[in-house]
Every structure is written in C-alpha cells, then in structure tokens.
Amino acid sequence: MPDFRRDVLAAALLSGVLYGTPVPAQELQKLSGMAMLTGTCERLVMGGDDLSGLCGGKVVQSIYSTVRTGFTVVMGEKGAVTFSGIEGAKPDADTQLQSLDGIILNLGVEGTPPSSQAVTGSCTYGNPFKRPATISCQGVDANKEEYLLQFTSDGGPPIMRYFDQE
C-alpha cells in the first residue's frame, strides 16, 4: 500500500513548483488533504484587473487541519494565485462556504517573491462528486480593490489525496 502522507507531501511540493505557490514546512505538517479539479476558469480579477485570459483549467484545493483552506489556480505559464480563508458554514448538503482573508500571488518570476494581500470576502463551492461544481470567490482589499475567482469543473470527480495527522 502506498504511503499517502508521502504522496500528499510530494503533491504539495509539486503544486508549489507547478503553481508557483510556496508551501512553508510548518504548514505542510498541518496539510490534511488536497483536491484537484479540471474545468474552466471563467473569471479571474486581481486588484480590479481582469486577468481571466491568464487563468488555467485546473484548480487545487489545499485543506489544512486548522480548518484553513485555499483554492490555487495557474496564472499564465508559471504564475499562480491562491484564495485563502477558513472553512465556514454548510448551508445545505451540497454547498460549502469559506471566509476569504488573503490572496497569495506568485508571478513565477525568478527573484520576485510571492506577495500576499489581506482581503475580506468569501468563497462558495458545490459538491464536485454530484455535478459540475462552481467555485466562486469574491473579496476586496483595504483600498476597495476587487478580487474574484469563478471556476466551473468539467463534471469529472476531483483527484483527492488525504492523510492522517501524526
């Protein structure tokens, strides 16, 4: 039987390479699962700028034991953006809410470190096992600049990786 903890850690590190999002070592210890969906990034707005044309066809959700979660999408060839927050209420059996308190942007440019932006907002996402699911995140920063992600899966099940915390 494969060592799923090792596989998920490798996937987390790989997502950091593929998606340009660094995963600090202390956060890896709290990572309890990852899910990847394929589909269509319908809209991506960063600080009021429409970057939808740069948004890729995959989204990775990182799930932490601290109830923090994030949605990461590829931006261009090497960049990535993560919409990060705390898992919230479940209004019905097929819908999950998440607060949105931060955006992490990595342009994927050598020598340019990732940047983060505090935001206030929320994400809503549906059950990807029952139908094509939509992930919708909306937030604003202190300057009232808008951040938005709208992603719809292709209806295929997510690729999931879980592991037990030691």
mmCIF file of C-alpha atoms in Angstrom:
data_model
loop_
_atom_site.group_PDB
_atom_site.id
_atom_site.type_symbol
_atom_site.label_atom_id
_atom_site.label_comp_id
_atom_site.label_asym_id
_atom_site.label_seq_id
_atom_site.Cartn_x
_atom_site.Cartn_y
_atom_site.Cartn_z
ATOM 1 C CA MET A 1 0.000 0.000 0.000
ATOM 2 C CA PRO A 2 1.421 3.415 -0.923
ATOM 3 C CA ASP A 3 2.434 5.908 1.732
ATOM 4 C CA PHE A 4 -0.315 8.513 1.218
ATOM 5 C CA ARG A 5 1.289 11.019 3.573
ATOM 6 C CA ARG A 6 4.429 10.963 1.443
ATOM 7 C CA ASP A 7 2.349 11.212 -1.743
ATOM 8 C CA VAL A 8 0.401 14.220 -0.470
ATOM 9 C CA LEU A 9 3.542 15.969 0.728
ATOM 10 C CA ALA A 10 5.070 15.343 -2.685
ATOM 11 C CA ALA A 11 1.900 16.675 -4.318
ATOM 12 C CA ALA A 12 2.012 19.774 -2.110
ATOM 13 C CA LEU A 13 5.622 20.414 -3.013
ATOM 14 C CA LEU A 14 4.864 19.700 -6.663
ATOM 15 C CA SER A 15 1.959 22.127 -6.599
ATOM 16 C CA GLY A 16 4.399 24.679 -5.231
ATOM 17 C CA VAL A 17 6.620 24.058 -8.242
ATOM 18 C CA LEU A 18 3.809 23.798 -10.793
ATOM 19 C CA TYR A 19 1.647 26.538 -9.409
ATOM 20 C CA GLY A 20 4.413 28.726 -8.050
ATOM 21 C CA THR A 21 2.956 28.802 -4.557
ATOM 22 C CA PRO A 22 5.478 28.113 -1.810
ATOM 23 C CA VAL A 23 4.363 25.752 0.932
ATOM 24 C CA PRO A 24 6.151 26.542 4.223
ATOM 25 C CA ALA A 25 7.417 23.464 6.085
ATOM 26 C CA GLN A 26 5.306 24.203 9.178
ATOM 27 C CA GLU A 27 2.166 24.369 7.006
ATOM 28 C CA LEU A 28 2.962 21.017 5.359
ATOM 29 C CA GLN A 29 2.635 19.389 8.764
ATOM 30 C CA LYS A 30 -0.928 20.749 9.013
ATOM 31 C CA LEU A 31 -1.909 19.784 5.459
ATOM 32 C CA SER A 32 -4.615 17.123 5.737
ATOM 33 C CA GLY A 33 -5.695 16.838 2.111
ATOM 34 C CA MET A 34 -5.656 18.135 -1.412
ATOM 35 C CA ALA A 35 -8.189 18.018 -4.219
ATOM 36 C CA MET A 36 -7.676 18.881 -7.873
ATOM 37 C CA LEU A 37 -10.422 19.673 -10.356
ATOM 38 C CA THR A 38 -10.217 20.291 -14.073
ATOM 39 C CA GLY A 39 -12.576 22.640 -15.835
ATOM 40 C CA THR A 40 -12.862 26.235 -16.944
ATOM 41 C CA CYS A 41 -11.648 29.337 -15.185
ATOM 42 C CA GLU A 42 -14.387 31.716 -16.212
ATOM 43 C CA ARG A 43 -13.160 34.793 -14.412
ATOM 44 C CA LEU A 44 -10.080 35.936 -12.508
ATOM 45 C CA VAL A 45 -9.818 39.511 -11.222
ATOM 46 C CA MET A 46 -6.843 40.672 -9.151
ATOM 47 C CA GLY A 47 -6.901 44.129 -7.589
ATOM 48 C CA GLY A 48 -9.546 45.212 -10.068
ATOM 49 C CA ASP A 49 -7.558 43.977 -13.107
ATOM 50 C CA ASP A 50 -9.279 41.340 -15.251
ATOM 51 C CA LEU A 51 -6.744 38.530 -15.726
ATOM 52 C CA SER A 52 -9.250 35.931 -16.925
ATOM 53 C CA GLY A 53 -7.243 35.292 -20.096
ATOM 54 C CA LEU A 54 -4.290 34.093 -17.994
ATOM 55 C CA CYS A 55 -6.265 31.696 -15.790
ATOM 56 C CA GLY A 56 -5.701 27.958 -16.384
ATOM 57 C CA GLY A 57 -8.038 24.965 -16.452
ATOM 58 C CA LYS A 58 -7.131 23.392 -13.103
ATOM 59 C CA VAL A 59 -7.785 24.347 -9.504
ATOM 60 C CA VAL A 60 -6.141 22.760 -6.448
ATOM 61 C CA GLN A 61 -7.787 22.982 -3.052
ATOM 62 C CA SER A 62 -5.427 22.623 -0.096
ATOM 63 C CA ILE A 63 -7.143 21.542 3.121
ATOM 64 C CA TYR A 64 -5.446 22.018 6.489
ATOM 65 C CA SER A 65 -6.202 20.529 9.916
ATOM 66 C CA THR A 66 -6.531 24.114 11.181
ATOM 67 C CA VAL A 67 -9.719 24.421 9.004
ATOM 68 C CA ARG A 68 -7.811 26.797 6.711
ATOM 69 C CA THR A 69 -8.329 26.053 3.050
ATOM 70 C CA GLY A 70 -7.253 27.627 -0.202
ATOM 71 C CA PHE A 71 -8.010 27.460 -3.906
ATOM 72 C CA THR A 72 -4.996 27.795 -6.217
ATOM 73 C CA VAL A 73 -5.236 28.422 -9.964
ATOM 74 C CA VAL A 74 -2.460 28.702 -12.517
ATOM 75 C CA MET A 75 -1.935 32.131 -13.981
ATOM 76 C CA GLY A 76 -0.003 32.277 -17.247
ATOM 77 C CA GLU A 77 2.881 29.873 -17.743
ATOM 78 C CA LYS A 78 4.460 29.953 -14.274
ATOM 79 C CA GLY A 79 2.336 32.132 -12.033
ATOM 80 C CA ALA A 80 -0.377 31.192 -9.579
ATOM 81 C CA VAL A 81 -2.871 32.798 -7.268
ATOM 82 C CA THR A 82 -4.375 31.330 -4.099
ATOM 83 C CA PHE A 83 -7.626 32.460 -2.492
ATOM 84 C CA SER A 84 -7.180 31.556 1.189
ATOM 85 C CA GLY A 85 -9.510 31.508 4.185
ATOM 86 C CA ILE A 86 -11.244 29.499 6.874
ATOM 87 C CA GLU A 87 -13.821 26.821 6.170
ATOM 88 C CA GLY A 88 -17.257 28.035 7.201
ATOM 89 C CA ALA A 89 -20.901 27.010 7.281
ATOM 90 C CA LYS A 90 -22.509 24.321 5.183
ATOM 91 C CA PRO A 91 -25.895 25.791 4.163
ATOM 92 C CA ASP A 92 -27.005 22.506 2.581
ATOM 93 C CA ALA A 93 -25.630 19.034 1.874
ATOM 94 C CA ASP A 94 -24.012 20.097 -1.413
ATOM 95 C CA THR A 95 -22.705 23.601 -0.655
ATOM 96 C CA GLN A 96 -19.746 24.768 1.435
ATOM 97 C CA LEU A 97 -18.841 28.314 2.449
ATOM 98 C CA GLN A 98 -15.360 29.628 3.192
ATOM 99 C CA SER A 99 -14.311 33.001 4.514
ATOM 100 C CA LEU A 100 -11.715 34.772 2.413
ATOM 101 C CA ASP A 101 -8.982 36.636 4.274
ATOM 102 C CA GLY A 102 -5.981 36.514 1.980
ATOM 103 C CA ILE A 103 -4.746 36.349 -1.587
ATOM 104 C CA ILE A 104 -1.307 34.925 -2.352
ATOM 105 C CA LEU A 105 0.116 35.899 -5.736
ATOM 106 C CA ASN A 106 3.199 34.368 -7.274
ATOM 107 C CA LEU A 107 4.153 35.666 -10.690
ATOM 108 C CA GLY A 108 6.593 32.792 -11.186
ATOM 109 C CA VAL A 109 9.397 35.230 -11.932
ATOM 110 C CA GLU A 110 12.871 34.363 -10.667
ATOM 111 C CA GLY A 111 13.888 36.784 -7.926
ATOM 112 C CA THR A 112 10.356 38.069 -7.361
ATOM 113 C CA PRO A 113 8.974 36.626 -4.127
ATOM 114 C CA PRO A 114 5.294 35.783 -3.746
ATOM 115 C CA SER A 115 3.176 38.562 -2.321
ATOM 116 C CA SER A 116 0.113 38.409 -0.144
ATOM 117 C CA GLN A 117 -2.823 40.754 0.163
ATOM 118 C CA ALA A 118 -5.270 40.896 3.057
ATOM 119 C CA VAL A 119 -8.850 40.824 1.809
ATOM 120 C CA THR A 120 -12.329 40.483 3.215
ATOM 121 C CA GLY A 121 -14.773 38.236 1.440
ATOM 122 C CA SER A 122 -15.993 34.700 0.934
ATOM 123 C CA CYS A 123 -15.979 31.653 -1.308
ATOM 124 C CA THR A 124 -18.851 29.304 -2.097
ATOM 125 C CA TYR A 125 -18.378 25.928 -3.716
ATOM 126 C CA GLY A 126 -20.545 22.997 -4.641
ATOM 127 C CA ASN A 127 -20.145 19.248 -4.344
ATOM 128 C CA PRO A 128 -17.938 18.141 -7.276
ATOM 129 C CA PHE A 129 -18.987 14.489 -6.825
ATOM 130 C CA LYS A 130 -22.604 15.178 -7.819
ATOM 131 C CA ARG A 131 -22.332 17.500 -10.811
ATOM 132 C CA PRO A 132 -20.090 20.084 -12.379
ATOM 133 C CA ALA A 133 -19.198 22.270 -9.424
ATOM 134 C CA THR A 134 -18.652 26.001 -9.312
ATOM 135 C CA ILE A 135 -16.101 27.688 -7.067
ATOM 136 C CA SER A 136 -16.897 31.358 -6.600
ATOM 137 C CA CYS A 137 -14.645 33.624 -4.513
ATOM 138 C CA GLN A 138 -15.124 37.375 -4.046
ATOM 139 C CA GLY A 139 -13.134 39.753 -1.895
ATOM 140 C CA VAL A 140 -11.987 43.332 -1.524
ATOM 141 C CA ASP A 141 -8.818 44.772 -0.037
ATOM 142 C CA ALA A 142 -8.429 47.850 2.182
ATOM 143 C CA ASN A 143 -8.393 50.078 -0.924
ATOM 144 C CA LYS A 144 -11.702 48.556 -2.083
ATOM 145 C CA GLU A 145 -9.950 46.796 -4.999
ATOM 146 C CA GLU A 146 -11.804 43.663 -6.143
ATOM 147 C CA TYR A 147 -10.513 40.061 -6.197
ATOM 148 C CA LEU A 148 -12.623 37.409 -7.901
ATOM 149 C CA LEU A 149 -12.356 33.765 -8.932
ATOM 150 C CA GLN A 150 -15.078 31.928 -10.850
ATOM 151 C CA PHE A 151 -14.186 28.344 -11.796
ATOM 152 C CA THR A 152 -16.516 25.589 -13.020
ATOM 153 C CA SER A 153 -15.418 21.960 -13.083
ATOM 154 C CA ASP A 154 -15.903 19.769 -16.133
ATOM 155 C CA GLY A 155 -18.052 17.338 -14.135
ATOM 156 C CA GLY A 156 -15.292 14.794 -13.549
ATOM 157 C CA PRO A 157 -14.593 13.759 -9.964
ATOM 158 C CA PRO A 158 -11.772 15.538 -8.148
ATOM 159 C CA ILE A 159 -8.433 13.821 -7.674
ATOM 160 C CA MET A 160 -8.246 13.546 -3.889
ATOM 161 C CA ARG A 161 -5.348 12.904 -1.516
ATOM 162 C CA TYR A 162 -5.826 12.657 2.264
ATOM 163 C CA PHE A 163 -3.504 11.622 5.044
ATOM 164 C CA ASP A 164 -3.710 11.211 8.806
ATOM 165 C CA GLN A 165 -2.047 13.710 11.063
ATOM 166 C CA GLU A 166 0.690 12.194 13.208
#
